[in-house]
Amino acid sequence: MSSDIFVWIAAFLTIAIYSFLYKDNPLYKAAEHLFVGVSVGYSIVILYFNVVSPRLLVPLFQEGDWVLIFPALIGLLMVSRFFPKYDWLSRITIAFVLGISTGINLPLIIQASLLKQLQGTMLAMTNLNDILIVVGVFCVMIYFYFSSEHKGIVNSVSKIGILFIMVGFGASFGYTVMARISLLIGRLEFLFHDWIHLIK
Amino acid sequence: MTKEQRFTVTRWIIFGLVALALIIPIVYNKYIKLPDTSSRVVKNIYDHIESLPEGSSIIMSIDFDPSSDEELRPMVMALLWHAFKKNLRVIGMTIWDAAAGGTLIDIFTTVAKEAKKQDGVDYAIMPFKPGSSAIILMLSQDIFAAYPQDYKKAETRDMPVFKGVKSIRDMKFAMCVSAGQAVDIWIVYGKEKGKMPLGAGCTGVMATDYYPYLQSKQLLGLMGGLGAAAQYEVLIDKRGTATDSMKPQTVVHALIIVLIIIGNIIYFINRQKT
């Protein structure tokens, strides 16, 4: 067995989390709360030392870059959310962020997520894959078309659409199983290898 | 036995079977052999890196935290090893705060040490900066404005690894390995502005979301989950944790298929009875 105290702590927390399989219990809750707390604490430290200190405090107070007061003040307005009487001030910050992000994002998102995707479905249909893509997109679109009742040909096409959707769900399920089992394998390997040294 | 008790017992039987299907192959790993295969979407990334001339610059965005480490670390390690073996210059970065500490630095330094590569000459690690999309937009204009210093506070302009590089437009390849939204951000901002070939690695859960981007050629290749990492290890002929982990993975998948079939048979029998 390992003589490293941190390995023991990690093993204890792993078992505490998996104890949920039996039922919800205080050990699981304690490990879960610890995880949330540590994650938040870690992010705060990272953000302070990578962002707040080098990008704001040092330039502002040591290098005299006073322009930074304006973005700092705009950011600080978000704290007004804690005071109901003045919480309207936070809307200035939200409006600023929304305005800038919408302006930057809109053209690029339309280009990358809409136009390029449309282009990807406009195929010459010279091979089976292309035919499957075009037919699949068309049938699934018809399935999600609710402006007319699904009867007759519309119903038949939408049922083909369901088949394509089911294939998509199946693929997602397979990948999800792989992802979850991967995490479980990782933990078991840690317990058997690093903790109790059952496997070399 | 009530319906609820039957459900509890069945649940425990399934847990037990999954545990056995995992533990036995983990303990007796060396006795199990799997065929060497690789999918087209994974091989596309391998082929592209293989085709790059020595000294080419590539950028790798490592955007996951320890909770996805089991799935994504083997993937990044295999990619990085391949890049180093090809003597490519690699810039490591992250737009995910939780990856900034251990994950990014640990993976790069571990693989670089094994491949005998030098920090600042063969590779460089950038510090975390917030504003993910803004950072990638900056990278498409001026990499030194986005990252004037590396994680050790050394000036990036002076580093040999950045020679001939002004922005991601000068990169021959960008790879984003993510457990969150980073791949989407790279597709929208990095690919659209940088125009460089882009590959993506993600957790298994997210993989199907990115297949449409392969069809539209916005992604050069895609690595989804541990399976893709194992395929890449086979391609570079350096079998590691992903290849080993695929053995219990395969046994569990077979078990789940059998359980699905049994579950469906029971469902149809019960339906006929009612």
XYZ file of C-alpha atoms in Angstrom:
474
model
C 0.000 0.000 0.000
C 1.033 3.575 -0.638
C 2.805 5.516 2.096
C 1.909 8.866 0.550
C -0.676 10.702 2.656
C -2.053 12.536 -0.412
C -2.694 9.238 -2.201
C -4.648 8.100 0.858
C -6.685 11.330 0.879
C -7.414 10.946 -2.851
C -8.370 7.273 -2.358
C -10.654 8.153 0.554
C -12.382 10.888 -1.475
C -12.765 8.557 -4.476
C -14.450 5.913 -2.314
C -16.569 8.609 -0.640
C -17.865 9.752 -4.038
C -18.593 6.197 -5.219
C -20.445 5.483 -1.961
C -23.335 7.310 -3.670
C -23.934 4.071 -5.584
C -25.239 2.631 -2.323
C -27.278 5.714 -1.450
C -26.925 9.422 -0.727
C -24.897 9.707 2.491
C -22.946 12.272 4.567
C -19.594 10.976 3.310
C -20.605 11.582 -0.310
C -22.016 15.000 0.544
C -18.819 16.013 2.351
C -16.660 14.952 -0.630
C -18.977 16.727 -3.067
C -18.926 19.968 -1.068
C -15.163 19.747 -0.724
C -14.843 19.359 -4.508
C -17.028 22.414 -5.179
C -15.188 24.487 -2.582
C -11.726 23.509 -3.815
C -12.713 24.180 -7.465
C -13.995 27.657 -6.671
C -11.008 28.449 -4.452
C -8.605 27.232 -7.126
C -10.282 29.388 -9.809
C -10.156 32.460 -7.566
C -6.425 31.997 -6.949
C -5.718 31.418 -10.667
C -7.759 34.461 -11.669
C -6.122 36.661 -9.032
C -2.537 35.758 -9.915
C -3.055 35.578 -13.708
C -5.510 38.403 -14.218
C -6.355 40.754 -11.347
C -2.811 41.255 -10.123
C -0.780 41.435 -13.396
C -3.485 43.053 -15.549
C -5.003 45.514 -13.081
C -3.314 46.007 -9.713
C 0.308 46.109 -10.878
C -0.258 48.390 -13.921
C -2.621 50.634 -11.953
C -0.726 51.095 -8.691
C 2.889 50.406 -9.651
C 3.090 51.594 -13.263
C 0.551 54.434 -13.000
C -1.661 53.259 -15.884
C -4.685 55.237 -14.662
C -6.846 54.470 -17.725
C -7.470 51.063 -16.150
C -9.650 52.775 -13.535
C -12.525 52.866 -16.062
C -12.733 49.150 -16.854
C -12.115 48.418 -13.152
C -15.041 50.640 -12.161
C -17.288 49.106 -14.817
C -16.397 45.670 -13.464
C -16.954 46.733 -9.857
C -20.485 47.819 -10.711
C -21.386 44.109 -10.815
C -20.949 44.086 -7.011
C -24.025 46.319 -6.803
C -26.103 43.138 -7.363
C -25.656 42.485 -3.636
C -27.462 45.744 -2.752
C -31.074 45.668 -4.027
C -31.400 49.470 -3.920
C -28.473 49.965 -6.307
C -28.562 46.743 -8.325
C -29.643 48.672 -11.441
C -26.021 49.851 -11.714
C -24.942 46.331 -12.720
C -27.001 46.734 -15.908
C -24.357 49.173 -17.173
C -21.734 46.416 -16.991
C -24.085 43.823 -18.494
C -25.028 46.207 -21.322
C -21.352 46.894 -22.005
C -20.454 43.193 -22.151
C -23.559 42.275 -24.179
C -23.011 45.089 -26.675
C -19.376 44.246 -27.298
C -19.877 40.485 -27.451
C -22.860 40.726 -29.786
C -20.960 43.020 -32.124
C -17.937 40.737 -32.245
C -19.793 37.431 -32.204
C -22.667 37.894 -34.610
C -20.846 38.005 -37.959
C -18.414 35.226 -36.998
C -21.070 32.925 -35.570
C -23.300 33.363 -38.619
C -20.339 32.597 -40.847
C -19.000 29.606 -38.880
C -22.136 28.017 -37.468
C -24.744 28.791 -40.122
C -23.306 29.537 -43.552
C -20.456 27.008 -43.401
C -22.843 24.350 -42.087
C -25.327 25.075 -44.877
C -22.499 24.869 -47.359
C -21.555 21.481 -45.865
C -24.966 20.073 -46.785
C -25.009 21.401 -50.353
C -23.478 18.348 -51.961
C -23.423 16.907 -55.464
C -24.702 13.555 -54.121
C -22.241 11.513 -56.145
C -21.626 8.964 -53.397
C -23.614 7.210 -50.676
C -22.281 9.416 -47.854
C -23.390 12.610 -49.618
C -26.834 11.133 -50.317
C -27.198 10.096 -46.667
C -26.224 13.585 -45.472
C -28.645 15.399 -47.779
C -31.532 12.994 -47.132
C -30.805 13.003 -43.380
C -30.732 16.799 -43.103
C -33.930 17.143 -45.182
C -35.902 14.487 -43.243
C -34.811 15.752 -39.817
C -35.701 19.321 -40.812
C -39.157 18.082 -41.826
C -39.503 16.317 -38.447
C -38.929 19.665 -36.709
C -41.281 21.507 -39.087
C -44.388 22.229 -37.025
C -46.152 24.772 -39.236
C -48.301 22.075 -40.825
C -49.818 18.880 -39.458
C -47.664 15.749 -39.865
C -49.949 13.772 -42.229
C -49.378 11.914 -45.486
C -46.019 12.504 -47.140
C -44.889 14.930 -44.419
C -45.536 12.221 -41.816
C -43.622 9.589 -43.802
C -40.626 11.884 -44.320
C -40.586 12.926 -40.660
C -40.591 9.237 -39.651
C -37.434 8.744 -41.722
C -36.125 11.817 -39.875
C -36.776 10.029 -36.563
C -34.558 7.155 -37.747
C -31.683 9.549 -38.395
C -32.220 11.204 -35.009
C -32.194 7.780 -33.323
C -28.880 6.929 -35.009
C -27.532 10.236 -33.651
C -28.796 9.451 -30.153
C -27.284 5.959 -30.368
C -23.887 7.360 -31.312
C -24.126 9.885 -28.479
C -25.050 7.134 -26.018
C -22.112 4.972 -27.113
C -19.706 7.869 -26.713
C -21.239 8.778 -23.338
C -20.762 5.222 -22.050
C -17.142 5.351 -23.222
C -16.603 8.708 -21.486
C -18.096 7.655 -18.155
C -16.375 4.274 -18.139
C -13.064 5.989 -18.965
C -13.374 8.040 -15.795
C -14.229 4.934 -13.781
C -11.250 3.049 -15.256
C -9.011 5.970 -14.323
C -10.190 5.896 -10.729
C -9.906 2.102 -10.466
C -6.403 2.191 -11.913
C -5.523 4.837 -9.342
C -6.901 2.700 -6.506
C -5.270 -0.538 -7.688
C -1.995 0.938 -8.906
C -1.207 4.021 -6.845
C -3.024 3.149 -3.638
C -2.982 -0.595 -2.936
C -0.309 -1.506 -5.518
C -2.296 -4.517 -6.750
C -1.181 -3.856 -10.324
C 2.346 -2.822 -11.252
C -40.569 -9.453 -3.901
C -42.001 -6.000 -4.693
C -41.243 -4.161 -7.929
C -39.002 -1.720 -6.043
C -37.020 -4.537 -4.410
C -36.602 -6.233 -7.815
C -35.306 -2.950 -9.214
C -32.789 -2.574 -6.357
C -31.526 -6.147 -6.768
C -31.233 -5.756 -10.564
C -29.330 -2.506 -10.071
C -26.835 -4.199 -7.748
C -26.395 -7.115 -10.154
C -25.573 -4.627 -12.948
C -23.144 -2.725 -10.699
C -21.458 -6.011 -9.769
C -21.165 -7.131 -13.390
C -19.725 -3.759 -14.484
C -17.237 -3.864 -11.583
C -16.097 -7.363 -12.568
C -15.942 -6.430 -16.262
C -13.621 -3.586 -15.299
C -11.491 -5.046 -12.531
C -10.603 -8.356 -14.222
C -9.259 -6.734 -17.457
C -7.450 -4.047 -15.423
C -5.644 -6.648 -13.302
C -4.990 -9.047 -16.209
C -4.361 -6.297 -18.767
C -1.278 -7.859 -20.368
C -3.168 -11.020 -21.343
C -5.713 -9.129 -23.448
C -4.898 -8.171 -27.026
C -6.959 -5.763 -29.104
C -6.647 -5.231 -32.864
C -4.778 -2.093 -33.977
C -7.265 0.178 -35.715
C -7.668 3.876 -36.392
C -10.586 5.844 -37.750
C -10.310 8.249 -40.673
C -11.052 11.318 -38.534
C -8.219 10.501 -36.113
C -5.829 9.545 -38.897
C -6.447 12.907 -40.621
C -4.786 14.638 -37.666
C -1.918 12.171 -37.635
C -1.387 12.522 -41.396
C -1.401 16.310 -41.183
C 1.192 16.438 -38.387
C 3.224 13.819 -40.246
C 3.170 15.963 -43.400
C 4.486 19.125 -41.698
C 8.107 20.042 -42.384
C 10.559 20.086 -39.474
C 10.493 23.353 -37.525
C 6.887 24.207 -38.387
C 4.922 25.977 -35.672
C 1.767 24.547 -34.226
C -0.434 25.689 -31.349
C -2.172 23.450 -28.830
C -4.975 24.724 -26.654
C -5.367 22.516 -23.591
C -8.755 23.300 -22.126
C -9.679 20.744 -19.538
C -9.280 20.274 -15.808
C -8.463 17.211 -13.689
C -12.073 15.956 -13.878
C -11.519 15.052 -17.555
C -7.888 14.113 -17.135
C -8.412 10.356 -17.609
C -9.927 10.878 -21.043
C -7.971 13.779 -22.430
C -4.479 13.595 -20.952
C -3.477 10.483 -22.989
C -4.739 12.254 -26.108
C -2.629 15.378 -25.526
C 0.413 13.358 -24.526
C 0.231 11.303 -27.733
C -0.246 14.411 -29.906
C 2.558 16.272 -28.197
C 4.897 13.302 -28.429
C 4.184 13.055 -32.154
C 4.812 16.788 -32.638
C 8.091 16.628 -30.726
C 9.168 13.525 -32.611
C 8.614 15.452 -35.843
C 10.689 18.355 -34.420
C 7.803 20.792 -34.646
C 7.723 23.926 -32.533
C 4.759 23.790 -30.171
C 3.018 26.659 -28.394
C 0.853 25.515 -25.481
C -1.972 27.659 -24.181
C -5.309 27.455 -22.414
C -8.482 29.485 -22.294
C -9.766 27.472 -19.319
C -8.672 28.803 -15.940
C -8.698 25.406 -14.208
C -6.253 24.006 -16.784
C -3.749 26.772 -16.192
C -2.080 25.362 -13.104
C -1.371 21.662 -13.177
C -2.766 20.257 -16.395
C -1.150 22.398 -19.106
C 2.255 22.826 -17.492
C 2.450 19.260 -16.210
C 1.665 17.634 -19.563
C 4.058 19.846 -21.541
C 6.959 19.519 -19.137
C 6.491 15.738 -18.762
C 6.438 15.029 -22.511
C 9.168 17.592 -23.255
C 11.447 16.000 -20.668
C 10.917 12.560 -22.196
C 11.453 13.903 -25.734
C 14.453 15.998 -24.561
C 12.967 19.277 -25.766
C 13.886 22.688 -24.442
C 11.501 25.309 -23.082
C 11.561 28.474 -25.203
C 13.349 26.737 -28.074
C 11.181 23.761 -28.988
C 8.086 24.672 -27.053
C 6.564 27.438 -24.959
C 3.756 27.486 -22.427
C 1.513 30.524 -22.271
C -0.186 31.718 -19.073
C -3.964 31.668 -18.641
C -5.811 34.793 -19.746
C -9.540 35.414 -19.440
C -11.868 36.373 -22.295
C -11.502 33.200 -24.340
C -12.860 34.512 -27.655
C -11.048 37.854 -27.276
C -7.757 36.024 -26.680
C -8.177 33.918 -29.813
C -9.100 37.006 -31.833
C -5.944 38.677 -30.550
C -3.925 35.600 -31.504
C -5.185 35.966 -35.058
C -3.786 39.503 -35.185
C -0.714 39.599 -32.959
C 0.414 36.682 -30.817
C 2.796 38.913 -28.824
C -0.013 41.297 -27.884
C -1.978 38.346 -26.514
C 1.018 36.753 -24.821
C 3.902 39.167 -24.250
C 5.297 36.760 -21.637
C 5.174 33.002 -21.091
C 4.083 31.350 -17.836
C 7.552 31.924 -16.353
C 7.316 35.649 -17.229
C 9.986 35.356 -19.937
C 9.564 37.677 -22.949
C 8.019 35.709 -25.796
C 9.477 37.943 -28.530
C 12.969 36.801 -27.613
C 12.182 33.105 -27.781
C 13.485 31.023 -30.710
C 10.261 29.013 -30.634
C 8.396 32.092 -31.928
C 10.790 32.769 -34.801
C 8.795 33.652 -37.944
C 5.515 33.653 -36.058
C 3.396 36.787 -35.691
C -0.069 35.327 -35.338
C -1.908 32.026 -35.578
C -2.090 32.667 -39.327
C 1.569 31.639 -39.369
C 0.819 28.385 -37.580
C 0.664 25.243 -39.675
C -1.825 23.601 -37.371
C -3.956 24.367 -34.332
C -5.289 21.680 -32.023
C -7.824 22.298 -29.307
C -8.345 19.554 -26.738
C -11.261 20.507 -24.588
C -13.849 19.312 -22.106
C -16.024 22.402 -22.577
C -16.851 25.090 -25.094
C -13.292 25.774 -26.226
C -13.599 23.798 -29.475
C -16.640 25.874 -30.488
C -14.695 29.052 -29.717
C -11.737 27.861 -31.769
C -14.005 26.995 -34.703
C -15.805 30.339 -34.652
C -12.888 32.652 -33.896
C -9.672 30.742 -34.480
C -10.571 29.023 -37.728
C -12.500 31.942 -39.217
C -9.824 34.519 -38.470
C -6.686 32.402 -38.441
C -7.531 30.208 -41.475
C -5.044 27.556 -40.287
C -6.000 23.848 -40.280
C -7.806 23.073 -37.029
C -8.122 19.761 -35.226
C -10.238 19.042 -32.173
C -10.076 16.655 -29.272
C -12.923 16.341 -26.832
C -14.528 14.079 -24.257
C -16.638 11.221 -25.568
C -19.845 12.915 -24.443
C -19.174 15.885 -26.716
C -17.809 14.040 -29.749
C -21.006 13.701 -31.796
C -21.604 17.465 -31.534
C -18.507 18.118 -33.616
C -19.024 15.666 -36.492
C -20.916 18.281 -38.570
C -17.779 20.440 -38.528
C -15.837 17.661 -40.228
C -18.336 17.566 -43.061
C -18.070 21.339 -43.538
C -14.256 21.025 -43.409
C -14.042 23.474 -40.507
C -12.276 20.696 -38.633
C -9.468 18.712 -40.171
C -9.906 15.825 -37.775
C -11.587 14.899 -34.534
C -10.483 12.882 -31.535
C -13.373 11.855 -29.324
C -12.621 10.367 -25.936
C -10.283 7.631 -24.828
C -10.910 5.499 -27.938
C -9.422 8.180 -30.173
C -6.444 8.586 -27.848
C -5.802 4.829 -28.056
C -6.010 4.981 -31.868
C -3.467 7.793 -31.895
C -1.131 5.830 -29.636
C -1.296 2.999 -32.166
C -0.563 5.413 -35.045
C 2.540 6.841 -33.375
C 3.482 3.349 -32.159
C 3.744 4.421 -28.548
C 1.145 2.474 -26.628
C 0.325 3.969 -23.256
C -2.483 4.473 -20.791
C -5.189 4.922 -23.461
C -4.394 1.591 -25.150
C -4.358 -0.176 -21.762
C -7.612 1.455 -20.691
C -9.384 0.400 -23.883
C -9.189 -3.241 -22.809
C -11.557 -2.952 -19.806
C -13.481 -0.391 -21.851
C -14.125 -2.967 -24.601
C -15.261 -5.626 -22.099
C -17.701 -3.186 -20.460
C -19.067 -2.108 -23.864
C -19.724 -5.765 -24.733
C -21.437 -6.235 -21.364
C -23.619 -3.154 -21.896
C -24.658 -4.401 -25.347
C -25.694 -7.732 -23.786
C -27.581 -5.906 -21.007
C -29.401 -3.727 -23.558
C -30.465 -6.831 -25.497
C -31.652 -8.596 -22.292
C -33.450 -5.417 -21.163
C -35.269 -5.162 -24.495
C -36.266 -8.839 -24.450
C -37.710 -8.404 -20.924
C -39.480 -5.222 -22.047
C -41.151 -6.958 -25.018
C -42.131 -9.997 -22.918
C -43.730 -7.728 -20.282
C -45.516 -5.735 -22.981
C -46.986 -8.889 -24.479
C -48.184 -10.013 -21.029
C -49.992 -6.727 -20.412
